[in-house]
Short mmCIF file of C-alpha atoms and ligand atoms in Angstrom, two decimals:
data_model
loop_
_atom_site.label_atom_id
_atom_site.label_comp_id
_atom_site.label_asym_id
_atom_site.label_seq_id
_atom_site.Cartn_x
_atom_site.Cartn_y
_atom_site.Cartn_z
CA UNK A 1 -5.81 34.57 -5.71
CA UNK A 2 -4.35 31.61 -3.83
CA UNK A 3 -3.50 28.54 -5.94
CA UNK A 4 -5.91 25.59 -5.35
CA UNK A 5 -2.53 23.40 -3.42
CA UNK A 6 -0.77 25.28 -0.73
CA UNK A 7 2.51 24.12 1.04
CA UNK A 8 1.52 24.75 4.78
CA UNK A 9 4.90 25.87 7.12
CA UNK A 10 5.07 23.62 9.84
CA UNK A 11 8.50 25.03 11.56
CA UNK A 12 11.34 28.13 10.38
CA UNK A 13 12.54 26.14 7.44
CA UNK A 14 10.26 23.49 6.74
CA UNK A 15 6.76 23.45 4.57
CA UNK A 16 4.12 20.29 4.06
CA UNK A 17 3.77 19.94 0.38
CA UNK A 18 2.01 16.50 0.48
CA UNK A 19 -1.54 15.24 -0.97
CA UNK A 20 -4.97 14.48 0.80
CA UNK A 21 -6.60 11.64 -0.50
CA UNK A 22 -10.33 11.78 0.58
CA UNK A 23 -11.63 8.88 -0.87
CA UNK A 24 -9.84 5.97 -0.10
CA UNK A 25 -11.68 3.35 1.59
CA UNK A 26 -9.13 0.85 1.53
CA UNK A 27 -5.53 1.03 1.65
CA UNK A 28 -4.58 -2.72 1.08
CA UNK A 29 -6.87 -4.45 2.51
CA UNK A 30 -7.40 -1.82 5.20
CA UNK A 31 -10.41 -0.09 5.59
CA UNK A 32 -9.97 3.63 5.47
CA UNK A 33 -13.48 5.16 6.40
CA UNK A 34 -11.79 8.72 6.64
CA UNK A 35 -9.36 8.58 4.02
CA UNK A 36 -6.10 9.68 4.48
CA UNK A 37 -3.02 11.85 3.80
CA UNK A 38 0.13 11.53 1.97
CA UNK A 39 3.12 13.90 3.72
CA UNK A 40 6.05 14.97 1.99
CA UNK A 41 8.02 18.13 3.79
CA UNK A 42 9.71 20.40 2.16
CA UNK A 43 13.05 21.79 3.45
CA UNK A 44 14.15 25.54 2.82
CA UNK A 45 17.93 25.12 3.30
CA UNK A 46 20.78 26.18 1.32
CA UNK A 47 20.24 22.40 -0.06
CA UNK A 48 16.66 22.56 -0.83
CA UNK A 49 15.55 19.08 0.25
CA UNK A 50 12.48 16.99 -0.64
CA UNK A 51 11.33 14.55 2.08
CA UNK A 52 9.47 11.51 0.19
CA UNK A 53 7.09 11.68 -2.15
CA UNK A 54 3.38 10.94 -2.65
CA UNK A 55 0.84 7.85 -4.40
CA UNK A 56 1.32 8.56 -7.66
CA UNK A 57 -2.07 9.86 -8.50
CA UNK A 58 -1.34 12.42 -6.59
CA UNK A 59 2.10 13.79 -8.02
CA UNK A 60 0.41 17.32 -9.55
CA UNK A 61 -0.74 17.84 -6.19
CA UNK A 62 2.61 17.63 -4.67
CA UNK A 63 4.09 19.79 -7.41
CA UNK A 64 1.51 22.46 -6.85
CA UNK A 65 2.46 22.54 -2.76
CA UNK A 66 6.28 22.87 -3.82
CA UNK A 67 5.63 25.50 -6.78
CA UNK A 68 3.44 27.79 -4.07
CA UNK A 69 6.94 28.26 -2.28
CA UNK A 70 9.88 27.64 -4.38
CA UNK A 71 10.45 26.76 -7.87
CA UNK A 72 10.43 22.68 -7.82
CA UNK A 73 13.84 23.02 -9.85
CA UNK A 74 15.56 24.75 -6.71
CA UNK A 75 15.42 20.90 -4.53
CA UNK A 76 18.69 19.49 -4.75
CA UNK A 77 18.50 16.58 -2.54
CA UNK A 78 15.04 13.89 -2.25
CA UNK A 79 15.16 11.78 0.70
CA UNK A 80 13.35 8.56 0.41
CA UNK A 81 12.80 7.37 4.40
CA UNK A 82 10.65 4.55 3.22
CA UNK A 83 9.93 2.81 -0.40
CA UNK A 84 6.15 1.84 -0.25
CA UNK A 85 4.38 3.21 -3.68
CA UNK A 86 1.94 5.53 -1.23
CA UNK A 87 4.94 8.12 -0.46
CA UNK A 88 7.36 6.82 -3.85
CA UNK A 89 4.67 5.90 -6.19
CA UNK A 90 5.38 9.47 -7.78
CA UNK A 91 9.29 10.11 -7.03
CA UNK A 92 10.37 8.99 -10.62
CA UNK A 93 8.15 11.48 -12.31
CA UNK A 94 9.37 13.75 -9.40
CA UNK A 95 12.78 13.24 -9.78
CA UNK A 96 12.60 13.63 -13.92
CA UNK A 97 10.97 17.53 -13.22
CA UNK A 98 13.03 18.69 -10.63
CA UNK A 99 16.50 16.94 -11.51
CA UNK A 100 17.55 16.93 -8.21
CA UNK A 101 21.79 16.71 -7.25
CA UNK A 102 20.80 13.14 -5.34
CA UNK A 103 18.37 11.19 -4.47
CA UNK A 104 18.98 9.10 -0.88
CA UNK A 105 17.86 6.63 1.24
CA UNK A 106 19.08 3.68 3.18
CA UNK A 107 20.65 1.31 2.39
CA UNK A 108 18.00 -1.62 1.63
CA UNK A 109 15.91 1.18 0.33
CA UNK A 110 18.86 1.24 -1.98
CA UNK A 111 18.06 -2.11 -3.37
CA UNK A 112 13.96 -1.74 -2.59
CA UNK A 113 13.93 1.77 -4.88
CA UNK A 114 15.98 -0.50 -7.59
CA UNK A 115 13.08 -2.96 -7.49
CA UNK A 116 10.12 -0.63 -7.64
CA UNK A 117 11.64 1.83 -10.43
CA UNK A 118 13.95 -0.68 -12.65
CA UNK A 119 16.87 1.57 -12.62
CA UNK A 120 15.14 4.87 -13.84
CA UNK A 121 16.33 6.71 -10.88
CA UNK A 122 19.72 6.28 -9.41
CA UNK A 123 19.50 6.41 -5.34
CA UNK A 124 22.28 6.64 -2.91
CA UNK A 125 22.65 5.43 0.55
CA UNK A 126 22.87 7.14 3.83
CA UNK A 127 23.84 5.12 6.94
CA UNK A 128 22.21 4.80 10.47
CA UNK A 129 23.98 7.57 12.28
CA UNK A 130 24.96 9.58 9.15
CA UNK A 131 24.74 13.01 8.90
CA UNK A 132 24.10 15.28 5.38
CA UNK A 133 24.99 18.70 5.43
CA UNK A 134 22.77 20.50 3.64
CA UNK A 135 24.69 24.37 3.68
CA UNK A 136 23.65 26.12 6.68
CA UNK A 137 22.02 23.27 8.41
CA UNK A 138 22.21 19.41 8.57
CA UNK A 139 20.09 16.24 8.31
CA UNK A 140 20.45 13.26 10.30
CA UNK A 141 19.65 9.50 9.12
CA UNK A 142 18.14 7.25 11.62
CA UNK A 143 17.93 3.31 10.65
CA UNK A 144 14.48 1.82 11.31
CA UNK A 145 14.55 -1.35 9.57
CA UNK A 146 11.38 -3.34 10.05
CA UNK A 147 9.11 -0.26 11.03
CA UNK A 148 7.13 -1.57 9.33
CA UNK A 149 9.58 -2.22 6.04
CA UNK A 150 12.93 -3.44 5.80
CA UNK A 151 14.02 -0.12 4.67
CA UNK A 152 12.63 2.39 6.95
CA UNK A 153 14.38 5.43 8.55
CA UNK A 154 13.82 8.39 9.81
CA UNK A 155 15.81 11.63 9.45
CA UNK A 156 16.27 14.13 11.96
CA UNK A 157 16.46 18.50 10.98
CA UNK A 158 18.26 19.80 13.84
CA UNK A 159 18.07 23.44 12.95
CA UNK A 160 13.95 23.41 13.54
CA UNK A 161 14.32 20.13 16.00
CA UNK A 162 11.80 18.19 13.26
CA UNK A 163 12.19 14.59 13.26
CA UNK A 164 10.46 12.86 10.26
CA UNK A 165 9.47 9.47 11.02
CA UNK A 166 7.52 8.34 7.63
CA UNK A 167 5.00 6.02 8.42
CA UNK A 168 5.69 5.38 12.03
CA UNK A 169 2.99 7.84 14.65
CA UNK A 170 0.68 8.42 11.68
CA UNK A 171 -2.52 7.24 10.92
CA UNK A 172 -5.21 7.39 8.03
CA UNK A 173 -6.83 10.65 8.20
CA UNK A 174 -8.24 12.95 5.72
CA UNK A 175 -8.49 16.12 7.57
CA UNK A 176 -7.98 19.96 6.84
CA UNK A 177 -6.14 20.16 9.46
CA UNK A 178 -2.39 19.49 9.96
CA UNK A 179 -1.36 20.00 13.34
CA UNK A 180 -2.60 17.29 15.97
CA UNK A 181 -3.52 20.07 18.37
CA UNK A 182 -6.46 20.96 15.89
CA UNK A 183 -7.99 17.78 16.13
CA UNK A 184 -10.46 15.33 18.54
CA UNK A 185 -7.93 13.59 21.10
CA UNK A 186 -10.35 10.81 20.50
CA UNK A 187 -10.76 10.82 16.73
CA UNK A 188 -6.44 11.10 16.89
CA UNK A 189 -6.23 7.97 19.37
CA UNK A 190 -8.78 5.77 17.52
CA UNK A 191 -7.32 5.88 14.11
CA UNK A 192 -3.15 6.00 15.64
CA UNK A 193 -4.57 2.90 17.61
CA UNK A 194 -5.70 1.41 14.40
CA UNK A 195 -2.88 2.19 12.71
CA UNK A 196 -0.76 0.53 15.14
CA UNK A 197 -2.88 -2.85 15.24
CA UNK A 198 -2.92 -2.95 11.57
CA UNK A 199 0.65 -1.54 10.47
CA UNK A 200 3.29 -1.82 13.35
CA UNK A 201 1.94 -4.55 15.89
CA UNK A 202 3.96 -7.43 14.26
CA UNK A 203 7.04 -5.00 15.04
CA UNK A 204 6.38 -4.25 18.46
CA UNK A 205 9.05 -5.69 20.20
CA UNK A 206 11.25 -3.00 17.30
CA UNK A 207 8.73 -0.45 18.79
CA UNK A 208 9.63 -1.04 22.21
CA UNK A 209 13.41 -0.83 21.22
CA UNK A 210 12.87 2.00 19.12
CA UNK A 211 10.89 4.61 21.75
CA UNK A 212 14.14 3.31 24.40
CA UNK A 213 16.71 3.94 21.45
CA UNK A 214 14.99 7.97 20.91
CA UNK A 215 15.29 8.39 24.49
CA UNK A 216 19.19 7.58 24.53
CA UNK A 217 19.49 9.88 21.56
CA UNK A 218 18.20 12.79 23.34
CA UNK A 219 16.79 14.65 20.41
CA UNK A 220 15.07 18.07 21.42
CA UNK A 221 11.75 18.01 19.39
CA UNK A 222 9.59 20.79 18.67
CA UNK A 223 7.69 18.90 15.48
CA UNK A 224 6.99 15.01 14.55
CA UNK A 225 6.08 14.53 11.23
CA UNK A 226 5.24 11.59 9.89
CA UNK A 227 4.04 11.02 6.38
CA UNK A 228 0.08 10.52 6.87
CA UNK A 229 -2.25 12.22 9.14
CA UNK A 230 -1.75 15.17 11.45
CA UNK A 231 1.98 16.62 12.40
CA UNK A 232 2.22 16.48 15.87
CA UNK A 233 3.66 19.56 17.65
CA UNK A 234 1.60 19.61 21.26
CA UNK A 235 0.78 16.20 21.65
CA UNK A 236 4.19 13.82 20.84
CA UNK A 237 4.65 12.71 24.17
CA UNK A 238 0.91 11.50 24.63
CA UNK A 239 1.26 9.76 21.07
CA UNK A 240 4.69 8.18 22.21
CA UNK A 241 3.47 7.34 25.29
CA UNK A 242 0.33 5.25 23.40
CA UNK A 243 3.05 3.43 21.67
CA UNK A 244 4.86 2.49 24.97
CA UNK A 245 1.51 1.00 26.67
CA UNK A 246 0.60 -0.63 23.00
CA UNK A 247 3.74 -2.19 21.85
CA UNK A 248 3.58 -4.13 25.13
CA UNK A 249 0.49 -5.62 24.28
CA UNK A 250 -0.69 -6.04 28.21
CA UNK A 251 -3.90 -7.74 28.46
CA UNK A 252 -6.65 -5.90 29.54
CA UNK A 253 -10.49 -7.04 30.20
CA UNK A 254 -11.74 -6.22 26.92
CA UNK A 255 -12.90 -9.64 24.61
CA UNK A 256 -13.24 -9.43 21.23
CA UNK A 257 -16.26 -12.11 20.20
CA UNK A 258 -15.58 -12.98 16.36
CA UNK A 259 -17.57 -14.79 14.37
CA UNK A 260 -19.77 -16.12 11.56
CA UNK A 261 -22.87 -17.72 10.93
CA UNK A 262 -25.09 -19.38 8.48
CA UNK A 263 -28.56 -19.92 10.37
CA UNK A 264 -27.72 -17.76 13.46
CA UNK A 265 -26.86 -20.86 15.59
CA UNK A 266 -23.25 -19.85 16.06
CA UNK A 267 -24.56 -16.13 16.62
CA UNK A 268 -26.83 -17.04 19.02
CA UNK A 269 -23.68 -18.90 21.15
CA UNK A 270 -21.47 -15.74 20.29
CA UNK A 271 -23.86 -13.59 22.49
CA UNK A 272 -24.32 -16.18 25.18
CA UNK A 273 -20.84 -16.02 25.29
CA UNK A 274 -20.57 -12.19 25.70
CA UNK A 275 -23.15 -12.67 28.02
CA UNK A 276 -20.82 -14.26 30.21
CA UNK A 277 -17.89 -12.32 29.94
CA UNK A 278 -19.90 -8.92 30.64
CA UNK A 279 -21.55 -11.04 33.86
CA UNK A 280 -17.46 -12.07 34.53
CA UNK A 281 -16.93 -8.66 34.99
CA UNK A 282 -15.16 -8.39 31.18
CA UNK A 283 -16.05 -5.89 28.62
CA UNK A 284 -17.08 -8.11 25.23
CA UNK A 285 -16.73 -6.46 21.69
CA UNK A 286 -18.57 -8.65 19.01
CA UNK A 287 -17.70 -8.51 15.52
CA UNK A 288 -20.14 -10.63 13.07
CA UNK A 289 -17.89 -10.82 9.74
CA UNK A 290 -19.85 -9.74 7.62
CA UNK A 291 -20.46 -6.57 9.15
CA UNK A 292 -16.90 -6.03 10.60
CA UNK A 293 -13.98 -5.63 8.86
CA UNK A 294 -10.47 -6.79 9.50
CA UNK A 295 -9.34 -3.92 9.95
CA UNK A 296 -11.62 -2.77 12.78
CA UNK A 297 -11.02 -7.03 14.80
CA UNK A 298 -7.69 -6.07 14.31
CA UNK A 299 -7.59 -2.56 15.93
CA UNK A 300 -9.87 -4.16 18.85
CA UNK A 301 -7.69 -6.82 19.53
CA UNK A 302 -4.95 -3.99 19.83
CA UNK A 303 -5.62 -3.69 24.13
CA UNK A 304 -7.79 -6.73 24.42
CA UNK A 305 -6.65 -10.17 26.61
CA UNK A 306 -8.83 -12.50 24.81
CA UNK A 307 -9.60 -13.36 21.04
CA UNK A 308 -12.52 -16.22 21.25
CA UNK A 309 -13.34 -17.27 17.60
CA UNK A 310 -16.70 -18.81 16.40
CA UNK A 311 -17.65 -20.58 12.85
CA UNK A 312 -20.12 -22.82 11.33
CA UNK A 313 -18.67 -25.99 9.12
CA UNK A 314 -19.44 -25.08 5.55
CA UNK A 315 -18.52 -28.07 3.24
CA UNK A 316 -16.20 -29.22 5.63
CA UNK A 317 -14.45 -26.48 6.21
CA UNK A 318 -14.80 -23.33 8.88
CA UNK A 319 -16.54 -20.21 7.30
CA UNK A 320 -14.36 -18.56 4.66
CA UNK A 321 -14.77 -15.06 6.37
CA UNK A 322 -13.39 -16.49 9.54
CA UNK A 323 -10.71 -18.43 7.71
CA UNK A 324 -9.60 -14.34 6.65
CA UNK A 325 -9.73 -13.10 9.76
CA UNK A 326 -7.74 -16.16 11.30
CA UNK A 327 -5.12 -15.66 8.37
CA UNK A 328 -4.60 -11.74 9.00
CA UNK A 329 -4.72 -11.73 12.85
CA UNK A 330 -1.70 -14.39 12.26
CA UNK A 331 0.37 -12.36 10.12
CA UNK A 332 -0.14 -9.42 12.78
CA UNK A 333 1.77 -11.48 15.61
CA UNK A 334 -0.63 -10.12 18.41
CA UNK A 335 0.18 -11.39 22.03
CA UNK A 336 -0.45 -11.60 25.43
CA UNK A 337 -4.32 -13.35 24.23
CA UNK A 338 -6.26 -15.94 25.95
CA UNK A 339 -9.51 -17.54 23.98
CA UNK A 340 -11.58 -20.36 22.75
CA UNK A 341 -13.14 -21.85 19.42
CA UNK A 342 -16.72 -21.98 19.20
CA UNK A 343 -19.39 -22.67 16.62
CA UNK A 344 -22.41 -25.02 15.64
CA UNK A 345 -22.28 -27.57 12.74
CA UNK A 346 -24.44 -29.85 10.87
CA UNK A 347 -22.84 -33.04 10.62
CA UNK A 348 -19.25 -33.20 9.84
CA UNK A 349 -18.02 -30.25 12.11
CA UNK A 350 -14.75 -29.87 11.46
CA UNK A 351 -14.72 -26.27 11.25
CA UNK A 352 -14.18 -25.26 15.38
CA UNK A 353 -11.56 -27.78 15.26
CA UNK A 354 -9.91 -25.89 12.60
CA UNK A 355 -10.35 -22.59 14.10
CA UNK A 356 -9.00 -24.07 17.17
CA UNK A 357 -5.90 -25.56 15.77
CA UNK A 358 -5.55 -21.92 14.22
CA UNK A 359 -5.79 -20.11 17.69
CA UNK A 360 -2.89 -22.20 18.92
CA UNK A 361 -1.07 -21.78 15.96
CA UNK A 362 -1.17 -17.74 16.15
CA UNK A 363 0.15 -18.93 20.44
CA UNK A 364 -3.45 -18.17 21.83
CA UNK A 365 -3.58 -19.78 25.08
CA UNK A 366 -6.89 -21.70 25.03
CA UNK A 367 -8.54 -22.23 27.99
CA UNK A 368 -11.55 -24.59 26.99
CA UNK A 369 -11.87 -27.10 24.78
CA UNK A 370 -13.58 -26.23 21.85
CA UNK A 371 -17.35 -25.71 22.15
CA UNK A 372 -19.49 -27.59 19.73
CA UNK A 373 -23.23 -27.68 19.31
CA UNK A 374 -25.25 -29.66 16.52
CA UNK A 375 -27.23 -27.67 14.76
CA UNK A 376 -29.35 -25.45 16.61
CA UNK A 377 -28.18 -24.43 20.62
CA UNK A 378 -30.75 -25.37 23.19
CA UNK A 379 -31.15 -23.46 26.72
CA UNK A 380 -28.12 -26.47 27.82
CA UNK A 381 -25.89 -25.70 25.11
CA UNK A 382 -26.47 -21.74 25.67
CA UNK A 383 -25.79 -22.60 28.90
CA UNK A 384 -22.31 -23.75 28.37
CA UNK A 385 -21.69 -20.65 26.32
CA UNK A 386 -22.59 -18.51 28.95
CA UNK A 387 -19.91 -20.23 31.34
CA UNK A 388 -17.36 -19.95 28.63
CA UNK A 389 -17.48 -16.32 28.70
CA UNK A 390 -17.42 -16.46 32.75
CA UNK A 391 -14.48 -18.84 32.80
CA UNK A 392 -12.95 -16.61 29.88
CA UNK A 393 -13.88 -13.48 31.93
CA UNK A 394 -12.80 -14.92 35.58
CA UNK A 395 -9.10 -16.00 34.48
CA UNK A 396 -8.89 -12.37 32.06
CA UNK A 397 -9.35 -10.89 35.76
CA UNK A 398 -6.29 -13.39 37.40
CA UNK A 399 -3.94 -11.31 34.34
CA UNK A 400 -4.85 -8.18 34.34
CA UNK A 401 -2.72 -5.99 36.81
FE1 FEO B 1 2.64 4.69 4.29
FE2 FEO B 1 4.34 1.82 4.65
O1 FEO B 1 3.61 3.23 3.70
#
């Protein structure tokens, strides 16, 4: 009988011996609807080779993989290509069974692996450019500082022509699957695209540099695994070619609407406002806070042109749940966005002003002023909404190619 964990063979001499977390629903601060995986490849060489390492609550499940093909004290060599806990959160335990020769990885994850473990595990450095023999094949180092940590790198198997780029072309999917070509194009491009928005867009610009560097290299690639979701062996060039059109960030006619309310007064000017973008001729995506998450405004603002924010004052203040969105659509650098603050207020009001000085702070080019109502909108003040989404709409139309 088949042991509960199989490793799955993904090319001649390479198996996928990672974990499959169902039930996460929110990978820090993400939402994760469909869970996700946790990849770690295996490598049948003369070396046997371990590429990262899984969350650390899912370390049996790992050893169970490796143990359905090899014994685990046959790896010689673990390759950390990126230090976050999800793919090293078990590689001390790892490392303590399987006693491997060496343990690498570049050389800030050098100092990032010191850090996390304290010195329990000692970890060598390979360079950008740096090639491992590993007996009767080799492995290949490629520096990718910044996507999306400091130490990130891929490493290259020429033998099968795998390239295993950790985090970067995955996405957070729970699936029985683990080839791309066995899953919904659709299902694959909304959760990469999410990925992206919430993961990589800071580093786009790297992105950019990155997909122009792997051209120049000219690797031959029959497999692409990253270390969550599917492992792409039909479909890289569509997923690279996703990453070209998103790391550019173009505007397009889609407007994501986000806002909160208290009394529906700002909702009400939130539709009026879609209203006139959809009669503008742009396509409006709403998010009401506290039925949206983060997450999700994040991976709509991914190919949108505009980002037009709405809050009520609350004690002086804009609405806390649009002071976090604010805060994490900042720290995710996007560009290329026009918008406008919007919201009703009692009698202070100092929230849309606030929202507004955030919008230019994150560089959104605003094209109103901000648009204030007292209290509750009349058919006037909806009005005005309305032409703010037509104006938004009209000069989205001028940008987009
Ligand atoms: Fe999947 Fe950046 O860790």
């Amino acid at each position: 009988m088949p042991g509960p964990f199989r490793a799955v063979k993904i090319s001649e001499h390479v198996y996928w011996v990672g974990a499959i977390d169902w039930s996460t629903r929110d990978f820090h601060g993400y939402s994760t609807p469909r869970g996700t995986t946790y990849n770690a490849y295996l490598i049948l060489a003369d070396t046997v080779t371990l590429v990262d390492t899984v969350k650390a609550q899912y370390r049996d499940e790992l050893m169970y993989r490796i143990a359905s093909v090899i014994d685990p004290s046959e790896i010689s060599l673990i390759v950390s290509n990126h230090a976050e806990q999800d793919h090293t959160g078990s590689l001390v335990s790892v490392a303590r069974a399987v006693r491997p020769d060496r343990i690498v990885a570049s050389p800030m994850g050098v100092k990032v692996l010191a850090r996390h473990t304290h010195g329990a595990i000692e970890v060598d450095p390979v360079k950008d450019g740096e090639t491992l023999s590993l007996g009767n094949m080799d492995l290949s180092f490629i520096e990718t500082r910044m996507l999306h940590w400091p130490d990130s790198m891929f490493c290259y198997l020429r033998a099968d022509e795998v390239l295993f780029t950790q985090d970067a072309f995955g996405m957070h999917l729970a699936s029985s699957e683990r080839f791309d070509d066995e899953l919904d194009p659709a299902l694959l491009e909304s959760e990469a695209s999410k990925y992206f928005a919430n993961i990589l867009l800071p580093y786009s610009k790297l992105i950019g540099k990155l997909i122009g560097r792997m051209g120049g290299l000219g690797l031959s690639l029959k497999t692409v695994a990253p270390d969550h979701g599917p492992i792409w062996r039909t479909r890289f060039d569509w997923i690279a070619g996703l990453y070209d059109r998103w790391w550019k960030q173009e505007p397009t006619l889609k407007a994501v609407v986000t806002y909160d309310t208290m009394w529906q007064s700002t909702a009400l000017m939130a539709r009026a406002i879609a209203g006139g973008l959809a009669a503008g001729g742009a396509s409006p995506q709403l998010h009401q806070l506290r039925a949206s998450h983060r997450s999700d405004v994040a991976a709509d603002i991914l190919e949108s042109g505009a980002f037009i924010v709405g809050s009520p004052t609350i004690n002086n203040q804009m609405f806390p749940s649009v002071a976090d969105i604010l805060c994490y659509i900042n720290g995710l650098r996007p560009t290329n966005l026009i918008g406008a603050a919007f919201g009703s207020y009692g009698w202070s009001g100092e929230g849309v002003a606030m929202v507004n000085d955030a919008l230019k702070e994150m560089k959104v080019e605003l094209i109103s002023e901000p648009l204030r109502v007292q209290f509750v909108p009349d058919e006037e003040d909806l009005a005005g909404a309305w032409a703010l989404g037509e104006t938004i709409a009209a000069e989205l139309k001028t940008r987009v190619g």
